[in-house]
Coordinates of C-alpha atoms and ligand atoms in Angstrom, one line a residue:
X235 CA 22.1 -23.8 2.9
X236 CA 20.6 -23.3 6.6
X237 CA 19.9 -20.3 8.4
X238 CA 18.6 -20.2 11.9
X239 CA 17.0 -17.0 13.4
X240 CA 17.4 -17.3 17.1
X241 CA 15.5 -16.0 20.2
X242 CA 13.3 -13.4 18.5
X243 CA 9.7 -12.5 19.4
X244 CA 8.1 -14.4 16.7
X245 CA 4.8 -12.6 15.7
X246 CA 2.8 -14.5 13.2
X247 CA -0.8 -13.5 13.2
X248 CA -2.1 -16.0 10.7
X249 CA -1.0 -18.9 12.9
X250 CA -1.8 -17.2 16.3
X251 CA 1.9 -17.1 17.2
X252 CA 3.3 -14.5 19.6
X253 CA 6.3 -16.0 21.5
X254 CA 10.1 -16.3 21.7
X255 CA 10.9 -18.8 19.2
X256 CA 13.3 -19.8 16.6
X257 CA 12.9 -19.9 12.8
X258 CA 15.0 -22.5 10.7
X259 CA 15.3 -21.9 7.0
X260 CA 16.6 -24.4 4.6
X261 CA 17.5 -23.4 0.9
X262 CA 15.0 -20.4 1.2
X263 CA 12.1 -22.2 2.6
X264 CA 10.9 -22.4 6.4
X265 CA 11.4 -25.6 7.8
X266 CA 10.7 -25.1 11.5
X267 CA 9.3 -22.7 13.8
X268 CA 10.0 -23.8 17.2
X269 CA 11.1 -23.1 20.6
X270 CA 14.9 -23.5 21.0
X271 CA 16.1 -25.3 17.8
X272 CA 19.4 -26.9 18.4
X273 CA 20.2 -27.2 14.6
X274 CA 23.5 -24.9 14.3
X275 CA 24.9 -26.3 11.1
X276 CA 24.1 -23.0 9.3
X277 CA 24.5 -19.1 9.8
X278 CA 22.9 -18.1 13.0
X279 CA 21.2 -14.7 13.4
X280 CA 20.8 -13.6 17.0
X281 CA 17.4 -12.0 17.1
X282 CA 17.2 -11.4 20.9
X283 CA 15.2 -8.4 21.6
X284 CA 13.9 -8.3 17.9
X285 CA 10.5 -8.9 16.5
X286 CA 10.5 -11.7 13.9
X287 CA 7.5 -11.6 11.7
X288 CA 6.4 -12.7 8.1
X289 CA 7.7 -10.5 5.5
X290 CA 5.8 -7.2 5.0
X291 CA 3.6 -6.8 1.7
X292 CA 3.1 -3.6 0.3
X293 CA 0.2 -4.0 -2.2
X294 CA 0.3 -0.4 -3.6
X295 CA 3.5 0.8 -4.8
X296 CA 4.6 3.0 -7.9
X297 CA 7.9 1.6 -9.1
X298 CA 7.8 4.0 -12.1
X299 CA 9.5 1.8 -14.5
X300 CA 9.2 1.6 -17.3
X301 CA 9.0 5.1 -18.6
X302 CA 9.7 7.4 -15.4
X303 CA 13.1 6.0 -14.4
X304 CA 14.0 9.5 -13.3
X305 CA 11.6 9.1 -10.5
X306 CA 12.1 5.5 -9.5
X307 CA 13.1 2.4 -11.1
X308 CA 12.7 -1.3 -10.0
X309 CA 16.4 -1.5 -8.7
X310 CA 16.0 1.6 -6.5
X311 CA 12.3 0.9 -5.6
X312 CA 12.9 -2.7 -4.4
X313 CA 15.9 -1.6 -2.3
X314 CA 13.8 1.1 -0.8
X315 CA 11.3 -1.7 -0.1
X316 CA 13.7 -4.0 1.4
X317 CA 15.1 -1.3 3.7
X318 CA 11.6 -0.6 4.8
X319 CA 10.9 -4.2 5.8
X320 CA 9.0 -5.3 2.6
X321 CA 9.7 -8.6 1.1
X322 CA 6.9 -8.2 -1.5
X323 CA 5.6 -5.2 -3.5
X324 CA 2.8 -4.8 -6.0
X325 CA 3.5 -2.3 -8.6
X326 CA 0.9 0.0 -10.1
X327 CA 0.4 0.1 -13.9
X328 CA 0.4 4.0 -14.5
X329 CA 4.0 3.7 -16.0
X330 CA 4.8 4.4 -19.6
X331 CA 3.8 2.2 -21.5
X332 CA 1.0 1.4 -18.9
X333 CA 0.8 -2.3 -17.8
X334 CA -2.4 -2.9 -20.1
X335 CA -1.0 -5.9 -21.9
X336 CA 0.9 -9.1 -21.3
X337 CA 4.2 -7.8 -23.0
X338 CA 4.7 -4.9 -20.5
X339 CA 3.7 -7.1 -17.5
X340 CA 6.3 -9.7 -18.6
X341 CA 8.7 -6.9 -18.9
X342 CA 8.3 -5.7 -15.3
X343 CA 8.5 -9.2 -14.0
X344 CA 11.7 -10.0 -15.9
X345 CA 13.3 -6.6 -14.9
X346 CA 12.3 -7.4 -11.4
X347 CA 13.9 -10.7 -11.5
X348 CA 17.1 -9.1 -12.8
X349 CA 17.5 -5.8 -11.0
X350 CA 15.0 -6.3 -8.0
X351 CA 15.8 -7.5 -4.5
X352 CA 12.2 -8.2 -3.4
X353 CA 9.2 -9.9 -4.9
X354 CA 7.5 -7.7 -7.4
X355 CA 3.9 -8.6 -8.3
X356 CA 2.5 -6.5 -11.2
X357 CA -0.9 -5.0 -11.2
X358 CA -2.6 -4.6 -14.8
X359 CA -4.8 -1.8 -15.8
X360 CA -8.5 -2.1 -15.9
X361 CA -8.8 -0.2 -19.0
X362 CA -6.6 0.2 -22.1
X363 CA -4.1 3.1 -21.7
X364 CA -6.0 3.9 -18.5
X365 CA -8.2 5.9 -20.6
X366 CA -11.4 4.6 -19.0
X367 CA -13.1 3.6 -22.3
X368 CA -12.3 -0.1 -23.1
X369 CA -11.4 -3.0 -20.8
X370 CA -8.0 -4.7 -21.0
X371 CA -7.7 -8.4 -21.8
X372 CA -7.6 -9.4 -18.2
X373 CA -7.1 -13.2 -19.1
X374 CA -3.7 -12.3 -20.9
X375 CA -2.6 -10.0 -17.7
X376 CA -3.5 -12.8 -15.4
X377 CA -1.3 -15.4 -17.5
X378 CA 1.3 -12.8 -17.4
X379 CA 1.5 -12.7 -13.6
X380 CA -0.9 -9.7 -12.7
X381 CA -2.4 -10.2 -9.3
X382 CA -5.1 -7.5 -9.5
X383 CA -6.1 -4.8 -11.9
X384 CA -6.4 -1.1 -11.2
X385 CA -6.5 2.2 -13.2
X386 CA -4.8 3.8 -10.1
X387 CA -3.8 7.3 -10.5
X388 CA -6.9 7.8 -12.4
X389 CA -10.5 6.9 -11.2
X390 CA -12.8 4.8 -13.4
X391 CA -15.3 7.5 -14.1
X392 CA -17.7 5.3 -16.1
X393 CA -19.8 3.2 -13.9
X394 CA -20.9 0.9 -16.7
X395 CA -17.1 0.2 -17.7
X396 CA -16.4 -0.5 -13.7
X397 CA -19.4 -2.9 -13.9
X398 CA -18.0 -4.9 -16.8
X399 CA -14.5 -4.8 -15.2
X400 CA -16.0 -6.4 -12.0
X401 CA -17.9 -9.0 -13.9
X402 CA -14.5 -9.8 -16.1
X403 CA -12.4 -9.9 -13.1
X404 CA -14.6 -12.1 -11.1
X405 CA -13.9 -14.9 -13.7
X406 CA -10.3 -15.0 -12.5
X407 CA -11.1 -14.1 -8.7
X408 CA -9.0 -10.9 -9.3
X409 CA -9.5 -8.1 -6.9
X410 CA -10.3 -4.7 -8.8
X411 CA -8.3 -2.0 -7.0
X412 CA -10.3 1.3 -7.0
X413 CA -8.8 4.7 -6.8
X414 CA -12.0 6.5 -5.6
X415 CA -12.3 10.1 -6.8
X416 CA -15.1 12.1 -8.4
X417 CA -13.1 14.3 -10.6
X418 CA -15.7 16.9 -11.2
X419 CA -15.5 17.6 -7.4
X420 CA -11.5 17.6 -7.2
X421 CA -10.6 19.8 -10.0
X422 CA -7.7 22.1 -9.0
X423 CA -7.9 21.0 -5.6
X424 CA -4.9 21.1 -3.5
X425 CA -5.6 20.0 0.0
X426 CA -8.5 18.6 2.0
X427 CA -11.5 20.9 1.9
X428 CA -12.2 22.2 5.4
X429 CA -11.3 24.8 8.1
X430 CA -7.6 24.8 7.2
X431 CA -8.0 24.9 3.3
X432 CA -10.1 28.1 3.9
X433 CA -7.4 29.5 6.5
X434 CA -4.4 28.6 4.1
X435 CA -6.3 29.8 0.8
X436 CA -5.9 26.5 -1.2
X437 CA -8.6 25.0 -3.1
X438 CA -10.2 22.1 -1.2
X439 CA -10.7 18.5 -2.2
X440 CA -14.0 17.6 -0.3
X441 CA -14.2 14.1 1.7
X442 CA -17.5 13.6 -0.5
X443 CA -15.4 13.2 -3.6
X444 CA -14.1 10.0 -2.4
X445 CA -17.1 8.7 -0.6
X446 CA -19.2 9.2 -3.7
X447 CA -17.3 6.6 -5.7
X448 CA -16.6 4.3 -2.7
X449 CA -20.3 4.2 -2.5
X450 CA -20.9 3.6 -6.2
X451 CA -18.1 0.7 -6.3
X452 CA -20.0 -1.0 -3.3
X453 CA -23.1 -1.0 -5.1
X454 CA -21.4 -2.3 -8.4
X455 CA -19.6 -5.1 -6.1
X456 CA -23.1 -6.0 -4.9
X457 CA -24.7 -6.1 -8.4
X458 CA -21.7 -8.2 -9.8
X459 CA -20.9 -10.1 -6.7
X460 CA -17.2 -9.4 -7.5
X461 CA -14.3 -8.1 -5.3
X462 CA -13.6 -4.4 -5.1
X463 CA -10.7 -3.2 -3.0
X464 CA -10.7 0.5 -2.0
X465 CA -7.3 2.1 -2.5
X466 CA -6.0 4.5 0.1
X467 CA -9.3 5.1 1.9
X468 CA -9.0 8.4 3.8
X469 CA -12.4 9.6 5.1
X470 CA -14.9 8.8 7.8
X471 CA -17.7 8.5 5.2
X472 CA -15.6 5.7 3.5
X473 CA -15.0 3.9 6.6
X474 CA -18.9 3.9 7.3
X475 CA -19.6 2.8 3.9
X476 CA -17.0 -0.2 3.8
X477 CA -17.9 -1.3 7.3
X478 CA -21.7 -1.5 6.2
X479 CA -20.8 -3.3 3.2
X480 CA -18.7 -5.9 5.1
X481 CA -21.5 -6.5 7.5
X482 CA -23.6 -7.5 4.8
X483 CA -20.9 -10.0 3.5
X484 CA -20.1 -8.2 0.2
X485 CA -16.5 -8.8 -1.1
X486 CA -15.3 -5.2 -0.2
X487 CA -11.8 -4.8 1.1
X488 CA -9.8 -1.6 1.9
X489 CA -6.3 -0.3 2.5
X490 CA -5.1 2.9 4.4
X491 CA -1.7 4.6 4.2
X492 CA 0.6 5.4 7.0
X493 CA 0.5 9.2 6.4
X494 CA -3.3 9.3 6.5
X495 CA -3.0 7.6 10.0
X496 CA -0.7 10.1 11.6
X497 CA -0.7 13.2 9.7
X498 CA -3.7 15.9 9.5
X499 CA -4.3 18.8 7.0
X500 CA -2.9 21.4 9.6
X501 CA 0.6 20.7 8.5
X502 CA -0.2 22.0 5.1
X503 CA 0.2 25.4 6.6
X504 CA 4.0 25.2 5.9
X505 CA 3.1 25.2 2.3
X506 CA 5.9 22.3 2.0
X507 CA 4.8 20.4 -1.2
X508 CA 6.0 17.1 0.5
X509 CA 2.6 17.3 2.3
X510 CA 0.7 17.5 -0.9
X511 CA -0.7 13.9 -1.6
X512 CA -4.0 12.4 -3.2
X513 CA -6.2 11.6 -1.4
X514 CA -5.1 14.6 0.6
X515 CA -4.2 14.6 4.3
X516 CA -7.5 14.9 6.3
X517 CA -8.8 16.5 9.3
X518 CA -8.5 15.0 12.8
X519 CA -12.1 13.5 12.5
X520 CA -11.2 11.5 9.6
X521 CA -8.0 10.3 11.0
X522 CA -9.8 9.1 14.2
X523 CA -12.4 7.2 11.9
X524 CA -9.3 5.5 10.2
X525 CA -7.9 4.3 13.3
X526 CA -11.3 2.9 14.5
X527 CA -11.4 1.0 11.0
X528 CA -7.9 -0.4 11.7
X529 CA -9.2 -1.8 15.2
X530 CA -12.6 -3.1 14.3
X531 CA -11.6 -4.9 10.8
X532 CA -13.2 -2.4 8.4
X533 CA -9.6 -1.9 7.0
X534 CA -7.8 -5.1 5.7
X535 CA -4.1 -3.5 5.3
X536 CA -1.9 -0.8 5.4
X537 CA -0.3 0.1 2.0
X538 CA 2.1 3.0 1.5
X539 CA 0.9 4.2 -1.9
X540 CA 4.8 4.9 -2.4
X541 CA 4.8 7.8 -5.0
X542 CA 8.3 8.9 -5.5
X543 CA 8.8 12.2 -7.4
X544 CA 11.9 13.9 -8.9
X545 CA 12.7 17.0 -6.9
X546 CA 11.7 19.4 -9.5
X547 CA 8.0 18.4 -9.3
X548 CA 8.0 19.1 -5.7
X549 CA 10.5 21.9 -5.0
X550 CA 7.9 24.6 -6.5
X551 CA 4.8 26.4 -5.6
X552 CA 2.1 24.4 -3.8
X553 CA -0.6 24.5 -6.5
X554 CA 2.2 23.4 -9.0
X555 CA 3.6 20.6 -7.2
X556 CA 2.9 16.8 -8.0
X557 CA 0.8 14.7 -5.5
X558 CA 2.5 11.8 -3.7
X559 CA 4.8 10.8 -0.9
X560 CA 7.7 8.4 -1.0
X561 CA 6.7 6.1 1.6
X562 CA 8.4 2.6 1.7
X563 CA 11.4 3.5 3.8
X564 CA 9.2 5.2 6.6
X565 CA 6.0 3.2 6.7
X566 CA 6.9 0.5 9.3
X567 CA 8.5 3.0 11.5
X568 CA 5.7 5.5 11.2
X569 CA 3.0 3.0 12.2
X570 CA 5.4 1.6 15.0
X571 CA 6.3 5.0 16.4
X572 CA 2.9 6.8 15.7
X573 CA 0.5 4.2 16.7
X574 CA 2.1 1.1 18.5
X575 CA 4.4 2.9 20.7
X576 CA 1.6 5.2 21.7
X577 CA -0.8 2.6 22.6
X578 CA -3.3 3.1 19.8
X579 CA -2.6 -0.2 18.0
X580 CA -1.5 -3.7 19.2
X581 CA 1.7 -4.9 17.7
X582 CA 0.2 -8.1 16.5
X583 CA -2.5 -6.2 14.7
X584 CA 0.1 -4.1 13.1
X585 CA 1.9 -7.1 11.8
X586 CA -1.5 -8.5 10.6
X587 CA -2.0 -5.4 8.7
X588 CA 1.3 -5.7 6.7
X589 CA 1.3 -9.4 6.3
X590 CA -1.7 -11.9 6.0
X591 CA -4.1 -8.8 5.6
X592 CA -2.7 -7.8 2.1
X593 CA -2.0 -11.4 1.3
X594 CA -5.7 -12.4 1.9
X595 CA -7.0 -9.3 -0.3
X596 CA -4.8 -10.5 -3.1
X597 CA -5.3 -14.3 -2.6
X598 CA -1.5 -14.9 -2.8
X599 CA 0.3 -17.7 -0.7
X600 CA 2.4 -15.0 1.2
X601 CA 2.1 -13.3 4.8
X602 CA 2.7 -16.3 7.1
X603 CA 5.7 -18.2 8.7
X604 CA 4.0 -21.5 7.6
X605 CA 6.7 -24.4 7.3
X606 CA 7.1 -25.1 3.7
X607 CA 6.6 -21.6 2.3
X608 CA 9.1 -19.1 1.1
X609 CA 11.2 -17.7 4.0
X610 CA 10.1 -14.2 3.3
X611 CA 10.9 -12.8 6.8
X612 CA 11.0 -9.1 8.4
X613 CA 12.9 -8.5 11.5
X614 CA 11.9 -5.3 13.5
X615 CA 14.2 -3.7 16.0
X616 CA 11.9 -2.1 18.5
X617 CA 14.7 -0.2 20.1
X618 CA 16.2 1.3 17.1
X619 CA 15.8 5.2 17.0
X620 CA 16.7 7.1 13.9
X621 CA 16.0 10.5 12.3
X622 CA 14.4 10.5 9.0
X623 CA 16.9 11.7 6.3
X624 CA 15.7 11.5 2.9
X625 CA 19.2 12.2 1.4
X626 CA 19.8 8.6 2.7
X627 CA 16.9 7.1 1.0
X628 CA 17.5 4.2 -1.4
X629 CA 14.4 5.4 -3.3
X630 CA 15.0 8.2 -5.9
X631 CA 12.0 10.0 -4.4
X632 CA 13.2 12.2 -1.5
X633 CA 9.6 13.6 -1.0
X634 CA 8.7 12.9 2.6
X635 CA 6.8 14.9 5.0
X636 CA 8.3 12.9 7.8
Ligands
ZN1216 ZN1 -4.5 6.1 -6.2

């Protein structure tokens, strides 16, 4: 079967392509990327005025299945991903049971093959039951298709366990994705600690709670010569630490979320629980530092930290509400509208942050329009204007501040 995507602005940062071209696909594989391909045997998609790029990858998604299907499942979460322009998602292991052994990883992959509509790459746990005491059998997790390990949702508080995790993961060239949070500083915290937390009377979560662990993990990456990836980096101090680590050639990478790039803690004043997220929305100063990190390469990729919740855990008092934002269906538009259309970020860099950026972090053969690779392609319509309506989300999680 042939498919020709005709006349779009092809943006493929990995191959330094930004030009009006055609993309020919045969049996699901990219067979040519050229100017004016004449082959019209199959279906033709007119992409004039559109942006044609490698399929977007979201390396930080909570699909919630198994165990929390009332929040999201693989069928709804992958449809939300497709609508948002993502062709590959990595799913975090804080399910029930958690993905801490090959059987659960295999279950997720088989479910995804049956019910999913995009590629689903599972992430295995660092520690058994995510309890932070004993390492998982990473060799088994890798054999079952896991592309990284993480205890996301929980930090790995024991530095010695983290050191061993890095040593072990290094044997498989597996990135260790770290949720950086010093829990003794964030207990009962509701929002970023600063001027607005005092004004709104909510307990703060200081930037230092994240930075302490970013600093620790960089030291451990240096000790072990292993790859640590900082999840949802949100502070100026984190950016400084990661930038410095990279300048010394350490294997340290980082992601930021769309919401941390465009929203600040000031909006928490509405006490709308859909603004409650961990790490919290930060102040202007931190947001500016994240933007700088996007521009200078300190940040490797944008990831949503898609965290769908049931209405009950958000439709309540701020202190009682769950942390998290349903992000898959708004991510590309939020970055495009908030950063590209306003001139902060170049479109090519945006595509890089959603494609080859995460693919390189994970070491997977995705994120390009290379001839011979899977035809995972995202087409963006830069003229499309839409009002965000969570009731129309494919995701079961309607929790969005946008
Ligand atoms: Zn996290």
